[in-house]
PDB file of C-alpha atoms in Angstrom:
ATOM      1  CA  UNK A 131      23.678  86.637  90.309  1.00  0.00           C
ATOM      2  CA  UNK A 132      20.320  85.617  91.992  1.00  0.00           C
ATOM      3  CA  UNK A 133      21.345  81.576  90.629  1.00  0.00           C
ATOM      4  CA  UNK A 134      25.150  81.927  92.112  1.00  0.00           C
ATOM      5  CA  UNK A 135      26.861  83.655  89.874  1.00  0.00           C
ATOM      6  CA  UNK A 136      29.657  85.242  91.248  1.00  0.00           C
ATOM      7  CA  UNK A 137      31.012  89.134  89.851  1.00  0.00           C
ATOM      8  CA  UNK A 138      34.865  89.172  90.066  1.00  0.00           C
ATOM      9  CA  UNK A 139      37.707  91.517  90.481  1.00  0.00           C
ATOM     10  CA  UNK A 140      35.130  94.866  90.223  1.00  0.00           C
ATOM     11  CA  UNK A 141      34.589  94.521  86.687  1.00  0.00           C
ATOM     12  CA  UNK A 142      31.247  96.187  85.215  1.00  0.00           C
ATOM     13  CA  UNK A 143      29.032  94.302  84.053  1.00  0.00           C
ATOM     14  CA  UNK A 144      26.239  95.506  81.190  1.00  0.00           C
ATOM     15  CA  UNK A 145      22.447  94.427  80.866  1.00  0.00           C
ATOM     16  CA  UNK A 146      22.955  91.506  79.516  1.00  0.00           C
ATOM     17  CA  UNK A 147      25.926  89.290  80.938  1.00  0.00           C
ATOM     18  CA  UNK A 148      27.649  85.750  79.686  1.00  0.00           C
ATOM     19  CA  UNK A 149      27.349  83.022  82.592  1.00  0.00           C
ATOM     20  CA  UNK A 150      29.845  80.761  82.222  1.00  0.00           C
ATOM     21  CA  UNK A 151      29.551  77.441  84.404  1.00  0.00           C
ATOM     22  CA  UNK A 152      32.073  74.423  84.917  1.00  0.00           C
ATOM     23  CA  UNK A 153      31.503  70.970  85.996  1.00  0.00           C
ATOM     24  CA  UNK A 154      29.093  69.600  88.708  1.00  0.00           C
ATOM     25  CA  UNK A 155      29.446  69.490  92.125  1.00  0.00           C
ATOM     26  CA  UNK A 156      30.731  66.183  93.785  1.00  0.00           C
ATOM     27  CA  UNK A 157      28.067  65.710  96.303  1.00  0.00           C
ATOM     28  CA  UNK A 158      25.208  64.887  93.498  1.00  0.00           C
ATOM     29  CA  UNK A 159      23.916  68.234  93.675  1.00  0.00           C
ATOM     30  CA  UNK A 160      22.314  69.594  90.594  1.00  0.00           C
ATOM     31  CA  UNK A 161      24.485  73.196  90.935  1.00  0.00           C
ATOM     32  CA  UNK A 162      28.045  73.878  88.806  1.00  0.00           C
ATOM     33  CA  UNK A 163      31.143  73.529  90.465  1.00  0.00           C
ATOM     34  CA  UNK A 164      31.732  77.064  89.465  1.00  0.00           C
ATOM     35  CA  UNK A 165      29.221  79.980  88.124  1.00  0.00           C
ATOM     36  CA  UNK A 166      30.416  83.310  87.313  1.00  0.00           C
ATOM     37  CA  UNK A 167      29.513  86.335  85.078  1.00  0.00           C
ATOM     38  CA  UNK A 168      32.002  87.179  82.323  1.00  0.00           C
ATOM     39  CA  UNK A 169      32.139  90.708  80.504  1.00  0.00           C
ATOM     40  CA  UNK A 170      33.724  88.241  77.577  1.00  0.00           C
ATOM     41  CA  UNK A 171      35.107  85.175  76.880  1.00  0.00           C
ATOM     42  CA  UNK A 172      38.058  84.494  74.184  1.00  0.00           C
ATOM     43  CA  UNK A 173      36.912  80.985  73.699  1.00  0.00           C
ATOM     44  CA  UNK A 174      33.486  79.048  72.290  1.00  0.00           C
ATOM     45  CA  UNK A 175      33.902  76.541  75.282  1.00  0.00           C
ATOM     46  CA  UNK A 176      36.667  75.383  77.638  1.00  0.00           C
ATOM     47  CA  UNK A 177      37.678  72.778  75.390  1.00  0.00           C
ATOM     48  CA  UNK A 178      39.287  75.117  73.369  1.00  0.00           C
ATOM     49  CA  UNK A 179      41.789  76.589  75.658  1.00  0.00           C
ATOM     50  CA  UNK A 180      43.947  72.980  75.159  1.00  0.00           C
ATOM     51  CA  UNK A 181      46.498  72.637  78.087  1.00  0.00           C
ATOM     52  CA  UNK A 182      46.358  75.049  80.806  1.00  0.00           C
ATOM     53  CA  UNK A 183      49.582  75.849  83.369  1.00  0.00           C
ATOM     54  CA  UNK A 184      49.176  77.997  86.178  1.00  0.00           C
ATOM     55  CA  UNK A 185      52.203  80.285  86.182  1.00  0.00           C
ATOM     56  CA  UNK A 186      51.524  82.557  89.708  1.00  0.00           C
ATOM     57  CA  UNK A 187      48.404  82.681  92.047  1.00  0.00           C
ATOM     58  CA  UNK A 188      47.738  85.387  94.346  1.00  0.00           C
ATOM     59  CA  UNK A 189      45.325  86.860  97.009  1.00  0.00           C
ATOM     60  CA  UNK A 190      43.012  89.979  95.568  1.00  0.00           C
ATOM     61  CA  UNK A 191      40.574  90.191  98.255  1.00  0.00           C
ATOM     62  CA  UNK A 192      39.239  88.165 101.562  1.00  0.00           C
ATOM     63  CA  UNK A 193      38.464  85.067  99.964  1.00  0.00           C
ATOM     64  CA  UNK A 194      39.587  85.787  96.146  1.00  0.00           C
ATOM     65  CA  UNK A 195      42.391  84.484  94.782  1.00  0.00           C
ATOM     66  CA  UNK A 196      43.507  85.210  91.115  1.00  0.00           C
ATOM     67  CA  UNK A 197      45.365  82.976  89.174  1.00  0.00           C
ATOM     68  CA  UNK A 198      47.548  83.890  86.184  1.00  0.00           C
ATOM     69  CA  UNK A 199      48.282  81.160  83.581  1.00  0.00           C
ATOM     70  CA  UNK A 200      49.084  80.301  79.954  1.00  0.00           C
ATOM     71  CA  UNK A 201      47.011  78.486  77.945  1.00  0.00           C
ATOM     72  CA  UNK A 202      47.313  76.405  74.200  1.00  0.00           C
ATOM     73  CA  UNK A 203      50.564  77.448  72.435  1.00  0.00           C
ATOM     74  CA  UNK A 204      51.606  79.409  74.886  1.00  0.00           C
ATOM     75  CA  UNK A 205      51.766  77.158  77.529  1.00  0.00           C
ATOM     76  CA  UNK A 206      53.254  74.701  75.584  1.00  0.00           C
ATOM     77  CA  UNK A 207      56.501  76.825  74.692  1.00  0.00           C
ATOM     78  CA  UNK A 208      56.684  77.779  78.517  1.00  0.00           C
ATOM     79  CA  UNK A 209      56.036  74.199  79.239  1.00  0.00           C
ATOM     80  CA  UNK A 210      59.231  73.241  77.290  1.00  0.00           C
ATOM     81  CA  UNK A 211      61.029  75.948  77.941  1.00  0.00           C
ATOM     82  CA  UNK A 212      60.926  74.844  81.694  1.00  0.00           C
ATOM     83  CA  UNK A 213      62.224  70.997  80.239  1.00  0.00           C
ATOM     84  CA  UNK A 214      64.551  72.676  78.568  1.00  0.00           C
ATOM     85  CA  UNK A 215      66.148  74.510  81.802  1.00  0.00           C
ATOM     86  CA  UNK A 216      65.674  70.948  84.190  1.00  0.00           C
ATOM     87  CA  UNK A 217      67.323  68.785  80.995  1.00  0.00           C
ATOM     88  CA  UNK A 218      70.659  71.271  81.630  1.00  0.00           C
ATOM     89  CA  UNK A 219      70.761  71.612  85.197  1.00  0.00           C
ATOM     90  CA  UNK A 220      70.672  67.829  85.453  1.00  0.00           C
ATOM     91  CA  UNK A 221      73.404  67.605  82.632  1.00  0.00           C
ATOM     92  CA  UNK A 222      75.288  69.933  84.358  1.00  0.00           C
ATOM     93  CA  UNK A 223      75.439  68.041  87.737  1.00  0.00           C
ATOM     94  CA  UNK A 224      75.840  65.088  85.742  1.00  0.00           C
ATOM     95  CA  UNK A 225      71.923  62.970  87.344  1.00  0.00           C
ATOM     96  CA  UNK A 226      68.702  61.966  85.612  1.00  0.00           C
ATOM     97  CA  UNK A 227      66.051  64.661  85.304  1.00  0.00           C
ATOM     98  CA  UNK A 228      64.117  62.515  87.267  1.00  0.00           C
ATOM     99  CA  UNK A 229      66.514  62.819  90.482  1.00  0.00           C
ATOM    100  CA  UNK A 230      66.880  66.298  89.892  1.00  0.00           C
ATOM    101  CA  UNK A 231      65.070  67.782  92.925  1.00  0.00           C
ATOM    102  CA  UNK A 232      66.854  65.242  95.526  1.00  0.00           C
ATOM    103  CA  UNK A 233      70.356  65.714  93.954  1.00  0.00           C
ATOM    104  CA  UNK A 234      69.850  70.099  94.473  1.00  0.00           C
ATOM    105  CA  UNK A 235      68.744  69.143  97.723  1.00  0.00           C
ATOM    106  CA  UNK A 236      72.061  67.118  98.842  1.00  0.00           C
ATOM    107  CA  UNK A 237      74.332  69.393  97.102  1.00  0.00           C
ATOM    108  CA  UNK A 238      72.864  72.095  99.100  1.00  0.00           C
ATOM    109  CA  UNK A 239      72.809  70.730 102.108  1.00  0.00           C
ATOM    110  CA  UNK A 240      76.476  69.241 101.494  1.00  0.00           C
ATOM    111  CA  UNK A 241      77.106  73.202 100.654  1.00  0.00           C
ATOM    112  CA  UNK A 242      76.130  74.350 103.784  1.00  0.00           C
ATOM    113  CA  UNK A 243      78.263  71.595 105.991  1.00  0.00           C
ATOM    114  CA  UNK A 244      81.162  72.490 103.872  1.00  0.00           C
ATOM    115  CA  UNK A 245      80.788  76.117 104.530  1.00  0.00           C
ATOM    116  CA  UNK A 246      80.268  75.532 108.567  1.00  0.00           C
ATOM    117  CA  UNK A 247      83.400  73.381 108.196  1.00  0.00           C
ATOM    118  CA  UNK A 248      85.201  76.405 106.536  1.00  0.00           C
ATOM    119  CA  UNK A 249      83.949  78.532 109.288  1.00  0.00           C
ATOM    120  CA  UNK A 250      84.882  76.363 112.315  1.00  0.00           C
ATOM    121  CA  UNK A 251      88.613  76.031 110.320  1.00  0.00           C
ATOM    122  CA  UNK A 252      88.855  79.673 109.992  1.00  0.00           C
ATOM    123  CA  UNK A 253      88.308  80.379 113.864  1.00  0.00           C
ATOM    124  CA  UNK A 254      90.609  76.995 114.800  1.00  0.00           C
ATOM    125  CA  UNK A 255      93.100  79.015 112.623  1.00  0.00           C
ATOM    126  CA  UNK A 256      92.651  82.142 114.123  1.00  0.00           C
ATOM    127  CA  UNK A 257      92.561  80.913 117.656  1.00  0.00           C
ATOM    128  CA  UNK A 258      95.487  78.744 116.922  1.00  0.00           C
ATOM    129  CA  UNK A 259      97.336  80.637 114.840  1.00  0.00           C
ATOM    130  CA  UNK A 260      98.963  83.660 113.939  1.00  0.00           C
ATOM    131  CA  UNK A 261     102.733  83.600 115.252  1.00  0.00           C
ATOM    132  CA  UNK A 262     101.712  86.111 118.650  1.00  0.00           C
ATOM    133  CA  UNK A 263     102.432  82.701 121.196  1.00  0.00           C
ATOM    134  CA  UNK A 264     105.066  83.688 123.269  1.00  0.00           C
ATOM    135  CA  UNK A 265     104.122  80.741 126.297  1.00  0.00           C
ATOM    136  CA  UNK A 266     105.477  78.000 125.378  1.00  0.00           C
ATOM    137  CA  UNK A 267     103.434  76.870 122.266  1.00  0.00           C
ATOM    138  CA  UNK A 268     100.031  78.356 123.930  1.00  0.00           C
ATOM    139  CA  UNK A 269      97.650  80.831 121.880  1.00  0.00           C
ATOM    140  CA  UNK A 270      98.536  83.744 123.697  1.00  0.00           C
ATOM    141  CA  UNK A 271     101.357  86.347 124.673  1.00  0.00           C
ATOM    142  CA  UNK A 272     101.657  87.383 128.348  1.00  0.00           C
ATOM    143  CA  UNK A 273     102.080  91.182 128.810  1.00  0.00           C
ATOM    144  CA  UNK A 274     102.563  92.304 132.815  1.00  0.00           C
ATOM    145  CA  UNK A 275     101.185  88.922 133.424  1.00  0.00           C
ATOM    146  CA  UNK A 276      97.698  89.071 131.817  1.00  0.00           C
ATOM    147  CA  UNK A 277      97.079  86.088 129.109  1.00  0.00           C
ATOM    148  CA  UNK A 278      96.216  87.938 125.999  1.00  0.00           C
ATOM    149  CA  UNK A 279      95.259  87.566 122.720  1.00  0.00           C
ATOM    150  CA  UNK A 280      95.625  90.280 119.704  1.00  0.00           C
ATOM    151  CA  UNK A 281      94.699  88.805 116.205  1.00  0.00           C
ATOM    152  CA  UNK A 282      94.496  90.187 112.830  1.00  0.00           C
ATOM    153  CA  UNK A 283      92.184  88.009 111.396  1.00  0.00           C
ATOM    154  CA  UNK A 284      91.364  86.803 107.765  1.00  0.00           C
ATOM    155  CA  UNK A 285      88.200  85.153 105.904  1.00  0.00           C
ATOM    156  CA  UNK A 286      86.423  85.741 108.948  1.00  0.00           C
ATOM    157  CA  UNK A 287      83.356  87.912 108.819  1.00  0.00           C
ATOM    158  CA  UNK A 288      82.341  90.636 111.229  1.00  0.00           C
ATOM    159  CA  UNK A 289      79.466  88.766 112.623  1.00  0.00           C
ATOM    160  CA  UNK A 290      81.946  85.764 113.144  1.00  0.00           C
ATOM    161  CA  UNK A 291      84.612  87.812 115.628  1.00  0.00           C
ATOM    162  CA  UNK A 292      81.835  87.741 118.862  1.00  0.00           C
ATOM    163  CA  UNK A 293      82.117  84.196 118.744  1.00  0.00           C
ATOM    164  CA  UNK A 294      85.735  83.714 117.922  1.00  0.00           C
ATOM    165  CA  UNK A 295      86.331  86.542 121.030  1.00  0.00           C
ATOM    166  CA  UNK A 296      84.145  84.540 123.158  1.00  0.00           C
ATOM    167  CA  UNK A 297      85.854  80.934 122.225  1.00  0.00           C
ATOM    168  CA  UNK A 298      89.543  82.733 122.895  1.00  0.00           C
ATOM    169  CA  UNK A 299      88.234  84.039 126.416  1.00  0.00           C
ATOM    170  CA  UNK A 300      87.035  79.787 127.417  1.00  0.00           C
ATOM    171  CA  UNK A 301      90.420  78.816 125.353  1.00  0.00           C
ATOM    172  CA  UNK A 302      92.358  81.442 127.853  1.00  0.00           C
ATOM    173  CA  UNK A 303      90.123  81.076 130.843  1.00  0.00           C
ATOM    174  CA  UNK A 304      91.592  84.801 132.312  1.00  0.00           C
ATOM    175  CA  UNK A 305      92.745  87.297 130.382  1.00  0.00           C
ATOM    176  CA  UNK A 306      91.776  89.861 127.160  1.00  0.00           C
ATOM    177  CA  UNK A 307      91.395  89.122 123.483  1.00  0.00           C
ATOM    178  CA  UNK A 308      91.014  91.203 120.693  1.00  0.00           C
ATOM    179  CA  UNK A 309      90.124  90.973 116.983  1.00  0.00           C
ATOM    180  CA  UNK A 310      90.557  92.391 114.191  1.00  0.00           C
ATOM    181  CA  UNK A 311      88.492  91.652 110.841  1.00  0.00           C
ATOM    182  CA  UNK A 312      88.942  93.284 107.693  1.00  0.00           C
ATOM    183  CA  UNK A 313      86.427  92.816 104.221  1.00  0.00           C
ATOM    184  CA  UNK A 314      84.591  94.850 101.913  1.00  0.00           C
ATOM    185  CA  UNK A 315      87.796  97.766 102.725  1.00  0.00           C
ATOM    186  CA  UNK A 316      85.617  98.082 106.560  1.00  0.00           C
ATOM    187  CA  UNK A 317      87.590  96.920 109.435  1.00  0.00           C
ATOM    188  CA  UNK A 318      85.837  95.085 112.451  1.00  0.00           C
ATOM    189  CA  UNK A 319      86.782  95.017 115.723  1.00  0.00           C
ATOM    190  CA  UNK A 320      86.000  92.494 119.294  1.00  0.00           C
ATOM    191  CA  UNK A 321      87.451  93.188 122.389  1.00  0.00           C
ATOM    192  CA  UNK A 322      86.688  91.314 125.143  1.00  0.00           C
ATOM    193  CA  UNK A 323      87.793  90.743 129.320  1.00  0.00           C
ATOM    194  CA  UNK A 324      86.917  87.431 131.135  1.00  0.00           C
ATOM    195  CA  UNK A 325      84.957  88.233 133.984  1.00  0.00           C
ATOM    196  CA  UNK A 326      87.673  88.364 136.660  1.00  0.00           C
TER     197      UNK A 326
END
């Protein structure tokens, strides 16, 4: 300990301790790169621990971080077990391994646009639609001579009818809306007034 050695993770140490040290330090200085006690080693030297793949790293205490990984065999299997997994998702979107990452990156990104273009088609349908226009063609029935608009709405998600409520009240400029949302067997409802 006095030479640098650092204790880890709590363990207890006897008498008489291995010291196991790794490489040099890169600015010519004659210390390790690391020093640390061991309670016991599984090895005879570092060389025999073959490849080495880090599988999870975590925080243990201020300024200790503990790494879990696989070494020899083991890693190897996991290594090409991983291959494995990247050689069928690339099959199965039909792109070289090696275009992998960018090619899940555009498909979900072209994902997501295609969903917002679902959503903004769903509320154009529901503001459009829905068979309650009574005013010549417009989006809304006049009752005592109040604009209004009462929809039973589908694929539209609760957190969805405040916006389609609030698009109906600009689309109507005075007047109430309602909607109705069901999913899951809940029902949602918006109701909303224009400010006048």
């Amino acid at each position: 300990v006095a030479a640098g050695a650092e204790a880890l993770f709590g363990e207890k140490y006897g008498d008489e301790v291995r010291v196991l040290s790794m490489g040099s330090k890169l600015d010519g200085a004659a210390k390790a790169y690391s020093v640390e006690l061991c309670g016991g080693t599984h090895v005879h030297r570092l060389g025999d621990i073959g490849l080495f793949t880090i599988l999870s790293e975590s925080a243990v205490a201020a300024g200790v971080r503990r790494i879990e990984a696989l070494t020899s065999e083991h890693a190897r299997r996991y290594l090409q077990g991983q291959a494995e997994i990247a050689r069928d998702t690339a099959a199965a979107i039909k792109t070289p391994i090696g275009e992998l990452p960018a090619r899940v990156l555009a498909l979900s990104e072209e994902r997501r646009k295609l969903e917002r273009d679902l959503a903004d088609a769903r509320k154009q349908l529901a503001l459009g639609g829905g068979g309650g226009a009574k005013s010549g063609g417009d989006s809304y029935e006049s009752i005592a001579g109040i604009k209004v608009v009462l929809r039973l709405v589908d694929g539209v998600s609760a957190k969805d009818l405040k916006g389609l409520a609030d698009d109906a009240k600009k689309q109507i400029g005075s007047g109430i809306v309602a909607f109705v949302a069901a999913a899951d067997g809940k029902a949602s409802l918006v109701a909303g007034v224009t400010g006048d």
